[in-house]
PDB file of C-alpha atoms in Angstrom:
ATOM      1  CA  UNK A   1     -10.345 -15.492  -3.921  1.00  0.00           C
ATOM      2  CA  UNK A   2      -7.357 -13.471  -2.788  1.00  0.00           C
ATOM      3  CA  UNK A   3      -5.613 -11.363  -5.397  1.00  0.00           C
ATOM      4  CA  UNK A   4      -2.853 -10.271  -3.034  1.00  0.00           C
ATOM      5  CA  UNK A   5      -0.615 -13.304  -3.515  1.00  0.00           C
ATOM      6  CA  UNK A   6      -0.451 -12.536  -7.233  1.00  0.00           C
ATOM      7  CA  UNK A   7       0.286  -8.804  -6.892  1.00  0.00           C
ATOM      8  CA  UNK A   8       2.482  -8.652  -3.771  1.00  0.00           C
ATOM      9  CA  UNK A   9       6.020  -9.964  -4.254  1.00  0.00           C
ATOM     10  CA  UNK A  10       7.608 -11.057  -0.942  1.00  0.00           C
ATOM     11  CA  UNK A  11      10.356  -8.464  -1.454  1.00  0.00           C
ATOM     12  CA  UNK A  12       7.752  -5.675  -1.466  1.00  0.00           C
ATOM     13  CA  UNK A  13       7.002  -5.976   2.261  1.00  0.00           C
ATOM     14  CA  UNK A  14       9.074  -3.442   4.199  1.00  0.00           C
ATOM     15  CA  UNK A  15       9.102  -2.930   7.966  1.00  0.00           C
ATOM     16  CA  UNK A  16      10.556  -0.070   9.961  1.00  0.00           C
ATOM     17  CA  UNK A  17      10.438   2.445   7.119  1.00  0.00           C
ATOM     18  CA  UNK A  18      11.442   5.825   8.531  1.00  0.00           C
ATOM     19  CA  UNK A  19       9.445   8.581   6.803  1.00  0.00           C
ATOM     20  CA  UNK A  20       7.851  11.708   8.231  1.00  0.00           C
ATOM     21  CA  UNK A  21       5.227  12.553   5.612  1.00  0.00           C
ATOM     22  CA  UNK A  22       3.115  11.325   2.723  1.00  0.00           C
ATOM     23  CA  UNK A  23       5.595  12.910   0.316  1.00  0.00           C
ATOM     24  CA  UNK A  24       8.497  10.936   1.805  1.00  0.00           C
ATOM     25  CA  UNK A  25       6.408   7.757   1.778  1.00  0.00           C
ATOM     26  CA  UNK A  26       5.532   8.236  -1.888  1.00  0.00           C
ATOM     27  CA  UNK A  27       9.224   8.859  -2.656  1.00  0.00           C
ATOM     28  CA  UNK A  28      10.125   5.552  -0.974  1.00  0.00           C
ATOM     29  CA  UNK A  29       7.335   3.750  -2.847  1.00  0.00           C
ATOM     30  CA  UNK A  30       8.621   5.238  -6.098  1.00  0.00           C
ATOM     31  CA  UNK A  31      12.132   4.041  -5.283  1.00  0.00           C
ATOM     32  CA  UNK A  32      10.914   0.521  -4.476  1.00  0.00           C
ATOM     33  CA  UNK A  33       8.872   0.155  -7.672  1.00  0.00           C
ATOM     34  CA  UNK A  34      11.687   1.685  -9.713  1.00  0.00           C
ATOM     35  CA  UNK A  35      14.222  -0.786  -8.299  1.00  0.00           C
ATOM     36  CA  UNK A  36      11.987  -3.865  -8.388  1.00  0.00           C
ATOM     37  CA  UNK A  37       9.878  -3.276 -11.514  1.00  0.00           C
ATOM     38  CA  UNK A  38      11.816  -0.647 -13.458  1.00  0.00           C
ATOM     39  CA  UNK A  39       8.870   1.754 -13.233  1.00  0.00           C
ATOM     40  CA  UNK A  40       9.831   5.402 -13.468  1.00  0.00           C
ATOM     41  CA  UNK A  41       9.971   6.749  -9.908  1.00  0.00           C
ATOM     42  CA  UNK A  42       8.419  10.105 -10.838  1.00  0.00           C
ATOM     43  CA  UNK A  43       5.544   8.359 -12.634  1.00  0.00           C
ATOM     44  CA  UNK A  44       4.752   6.363  -9.473  1.00  0.00           C
ATOM     45  CA  UNK A  45       5.041   9.381  -7.184  1.00  0.00           C
ATOM     46  CA  UNK A  46       2.911  11.593  -9.438  1.00  0.00           C
ATOM     47  CA  UNK A  47       0.231   8.908  -9.745  1.00  0.00           C
ATOM     48  CA  UNK A  48      -0.014   8.491  -5.954  1.00  0.00           C
ATOM     49  CA  UNK A  49      -0.072  12.265  -5.362  1.00  0.00           C
ATOM     50  CA  UNK A  50      -2.733  12.781  -8.048  1.00  0.00           C
ATOM     51  CA  UNK A  51      -5.004  10.175  -6.470  1.00  0.00           C
ATOM     52  CA  UNK A  52      -4.431  11.479  -2.934  1.00  0.00           C
ATOM     53  CA  UNK A  53      -5.499  14.987  -4.029  1.00  0.00           C
ATOM     54  CA  UNK A  54      -8.966  13.541  -4.752  1.00  0.00           C
ATOM     55  CA  UNK A  55      -9.304  12.541  -1.101  1.00  0.00           C
ATOM     56  CA  UNK A  56      -7.358  10.688   1.535  1.00  0.00           C
ATOM     57  CA  UNK A  57      -6.818   6.978   1.033  1.00  0.00           C
ATOM     58  CA  UNK A  58      -6.556   6.546   4.804  1.00  0.00           C
ATOM     59  CA  UNK A  59      -8.992   3.918   6.068  1.00  0.00           C
ATOM     60  CA  UNK A  60      -8.697   4.410   9.810  1.00  0.00           C
ATOM     61  CA  UNK A  61      -7.218   2.190  12.514  1.00  0.00           C
ATOM     62  CA  UNK A  62      -3.724   3.228  11.354  1.00  0.00           C
ATOM     63  CA  UNK A  63      -4.102   1.856   7.800  1.00  0.00           C
ATOM     64  CA  UNK A  64      -4.137   3.430   4.345  1.00  0.00           C
ATOM     65  CA  UNK A  65      -4.298   2.182   0.763  1.00  0.00           C
ATOM     66  CA  UNK A  66      -2.608   4.780  -1.459  1.00  0.00           C
ATOM     67  CA  UNK A  67      -3.123   3.761  -5.068  1.00  0.00           C
ATOM     68  CA  UNK A  68      -2.643   5.016  -8.562  1.00  0.00           C
ATOM     69  CA  UNK A  69      -2.931   4.230 -12.240  1.00  0.00           C
ATOM     70  CA  UNK A  70       0.274   3.814 -14.221  1.00  0.00           C
ATOM     71  CA  UNK A  71       0.406   4.187 -17.995  1.00  0.00           C
ATOM     72  CA  UNK A  72       2.314   1.275 -19.506  1.00  0.00           C
ATOM     73  CA  UNK A  73       1.871  -1.030 -16.494  1.00  0.00           C
ATOM     74  CA  UNK A  74       0.488  -4.364 -17.684  1.00  0.00           C
ATOM     75  CA  UNK A  75      -0.602  -5.940 -14.384  1.00  0.00           C
ATOM     76  CA  UNK A  76      -1.512  -4.678 -10.919  1.00  0.00           C
ATOM     77  CA  UNK A  77       1.266  -4.698  -8.334  1.00  0.00           C
ATOM     78  CA  UNK A  78       1.581  -3.727  -4.714  1.00  0.00           C
ATOM     79  CA  UNK A  79       3.812  -3.128  -1.722  1.00  0.00           C
ATOM     80  CA  UNK A  80       3.177  -3.154   2.019  1.00  0.00           C
ATOM     81  CA  UNK A  81       4.953  -0.651   4.254  1.00  0.00           C
ATOM     82  CA  UNK A  82       5.044  -0.720   8.038  1.00  0.00           C
ATOM     83  CA  UNK A  83       6.364   2.611   9.253  1.00  0.00           C
ATOM     84  CA  UNK A  84       8.736   3.185  12.133  1.00  0.00           C
ATOM     85  CA  UNK A  85       6.630   6.140  13.270  1.00  0.00           C
ATOM     86  CA  UNK A  86       3.002   6.834  12.238  1.00  0.00           C
ATOM     87  CA  UNK A  87       2.381   9.772   9.895  1.00  0.00           C
ATOM     88  CA  UNK A  88      -0.607  12.052   9.376  1.00  0.00           C
ATOM     89  CA  UNK A  89      -2.765  10.774   6.535  1.00  0.00           C
ATOM     90  CA  UNK A  90      -6.089  12.592   6.931  1.00  0.00           C
ATOM     91  CA  UNK A  91      -7.798   9.299   7.809  1.00  0.00           C
ATOM     92  CA  UNK A  92     -11.513   9.389   8.674  1.00  0.00           C
ATOM     93  CA  UNK A  93     -10.786   8.606  12.343  1.00  0.00           C
ATOM     94  CA  UNK A  94      -8.061  11.328  12.433  1.00  0.00           C
ATOM     95  CA  UNK A  95      -5.522   8.733  13.603  1.00  0.00           C
ATOM     96  CA  UNK A  96      -2.025   8.685  12.083  1.00  0.00           C
ATOM     97  CA  UNK A  97      -1.143   5.832   9.750  1.00  0.00           C
ATOM     98  CA  UNK A  98       1.626   3.302  10.287  1.00  0.00           C
ATOM     99  CA  UNK A  99       0.667   0.556   7.807  1.00  0.00           C
ATOM    100  CA  UNK A 100       0.042   1.075   4.137  1.00  0.00           C
ATOM    101  CA  UNK A 101      -0.627  -1.054   1.120  1.00  0.00           C
ATOM    102  CA  UNK A 102       0.475   0.833  -1.992  1.00  0.00           C
ATOM    103  CA  UNK A 103      -1.401  -0.431  -5.055  1.00  0.00           C
ATOM    104  CA  UNK A 104      -0.484   0.373  -8.642  1.00  0.00           C
ATOM    105  CA  UNK A 105      -2.788  -0.653 -11.466  1.00  0.00           C
ATOM    106  CA  UNK A 106      -2.703  -0.320 -15.262  1.00  0.00           C
ATOM    107  CA  UNK A 107      -4.110   2.934 -16.592  1.00  0.00           C
ATOM    108  CA  UNK A 108      -7.230   1.226 -17.968  1.00  0.00           C
ATOM    109  CA  UNK A 109      -7.868  -1.118 -14.992  1.00  0.00           C
ATOM    110  CA  UNK A 110     -11.468  -1.188 -13.824  1.00  0.00           C
ATOM    111  CA  UNK A 111     -13.061  -4.237 -12.203  1.00  0.00           C
ATOM    112  CA  UNK A 112      -9.872  -5.869 -10.942  1.00  0.00           C
ATOM    113  CA  UNK A 113      -8.697  -2.558  -9.463  1.00  0.00           C
ATOM    114  CA  UNK A 114     -11.946  -2.198  -7.510  1.00  0.00           C
ATOM    115  CA  UNK A 115     -11.895  -5.861  -6.430  1.00  0.00           C
ATOM    116  CA  UNK A 116      -8.385  -5.503  -5.024  1.00  0.00           C
ATOM    117  CA  UNK A 117      -9.239  -2.256  -3.205  1.00  0.00           C
ATOM    118  CA  UNK A 118     -12.345  -3.909  -1.766  1.00  0.00           C
ATOM    119  CA  UNK A 119     -10.363  -6.943  -0.656  1.00  0.00           C
ATOM    120  CA  UNK A 120      -7.770  -4.740   1.043  1.00  0.00           C
ATOM    121  CA  UNK A 121     -10.406  -2.612   2.786  1.00  0.00           C
ATOM    122  CA  UNK A 122     -12.155  -5.751   4.024  1.00  0.00           C
ATOM    123  CA  UNK A 123      -8.886  -7.260   5.274  1.00  0.00           C
ATOM    124  CA  UNK A 124      -7.869  -4.117   7.144  1.00  0.00           C
ATOM    125  CA  UNK A 125     -11.296  -3.858   8.768  1.00  0.00           C
ATOM    126  CA  UNK A 126     -10.614  -7.222  10.458  1.00  0.00           C
ATOM    127  CA  UNK A 127      -9.459  -6.395  13.994  1.00  0.00           C
ATOM    128  CA  UNK A 128      -7.616  -9.697  14.504  1.00  0.00           C
ATOM    129  CA  UNK A 129      -5.608  -9.274  11.315  1.00  0.00           C
ATOM    130  CA  UNK A 130      -4.818  -5.634  12.159  1.00  0.00           C
ATOM    131  CA  UNK A 131      -3.539  -6.667  15.577  1.00  0.00           C
ATOM    132  CA  UNK A 132      -1.352  -9.423  14.099  1.00  0.00           C
ATOM    133  CA  UNK A 133       0.092  -7.003  11.539  1.00  0.00           C
ATOM    134  CA  UNK A 134       0.715  -4.396  14.227  1.00  0.00           C
ATOM    135  CA  UNK A 135       2.437  -6.954  16.474  1.00  0.00           C
ATOM    136  CA  UNK A 136       4.853  -8.205  13.812  1.00  0.00           C
ATOM    137  CA  UNK A 137       8.018  -6.623  12.457  1.00  0.00           C
ATOM    138  CA  UNK A 138       8.953  -9.666  10.369  1.00  0.00           C
ATOM    139  CA  UNK A 139       8.418  -9.075   6.633  1.00  0.00           C
ATOM    140  CA  UNK A 140       8.031 -12.831   5.986  1.00  0.00           C
ATOM    141  CA  UNK A 141       5.342 -13.177   8.653  1.00  0.00           C
ATOM    142  CA  UNK A 142       3.527 -10.072   7.402  1.00  0.00           C
ATOM    143  CA  UNK A 143       3.668 -11.373   3.821  1.00  0.00           C
ATOM    144  CA  UNK A 144       2.097 -14.656   4.995  1.00  0.00           C
ATOM    145  CA  UNK A 145      -0.633 -12.817   6.911  1.00  0.00           C
ATOM    146  CA  UNK A 146      -1.482 -10.695   3.865  1.00  0.00           C
ATOM    147  CA  UNK A 147      -1.480 -13.509   1.316  1.00  0.00           C
ATOM    148  CA  UNK A 148      -3.019 -16.369   3.347  1.00  0.00           C
TER     149      UNK A 148
END
């Protein structure tokens, strides 16, 4: 069963985001979650940075799944970013990243958090899906691909 439809609002799919680094990406993610969910921007940014310090969340093939735990968040939520220009993300294949799913989970999340990460990793390991995501710049189409 796909969890993505329940955690990815259609308005959280952004294409053509122009950032040059992880720090700028995390700033944009913080802004999005602040505007759409009233989460404190700094809390989001700090959570993503803290997790990334443990090791890169880059998967390879141009994809990454930055994620973090947020105190006070009641349910998992996510956003998908397709970047205008790929950025360095210390991925295992050393390739820059241009597509990212940013996942935020409640501070105490355990099983669901791991299920969602596993689902995302499995999806992004599918070559056909990756190619469809890479070929599209339409947020509606990308949302449908991710939540189908």
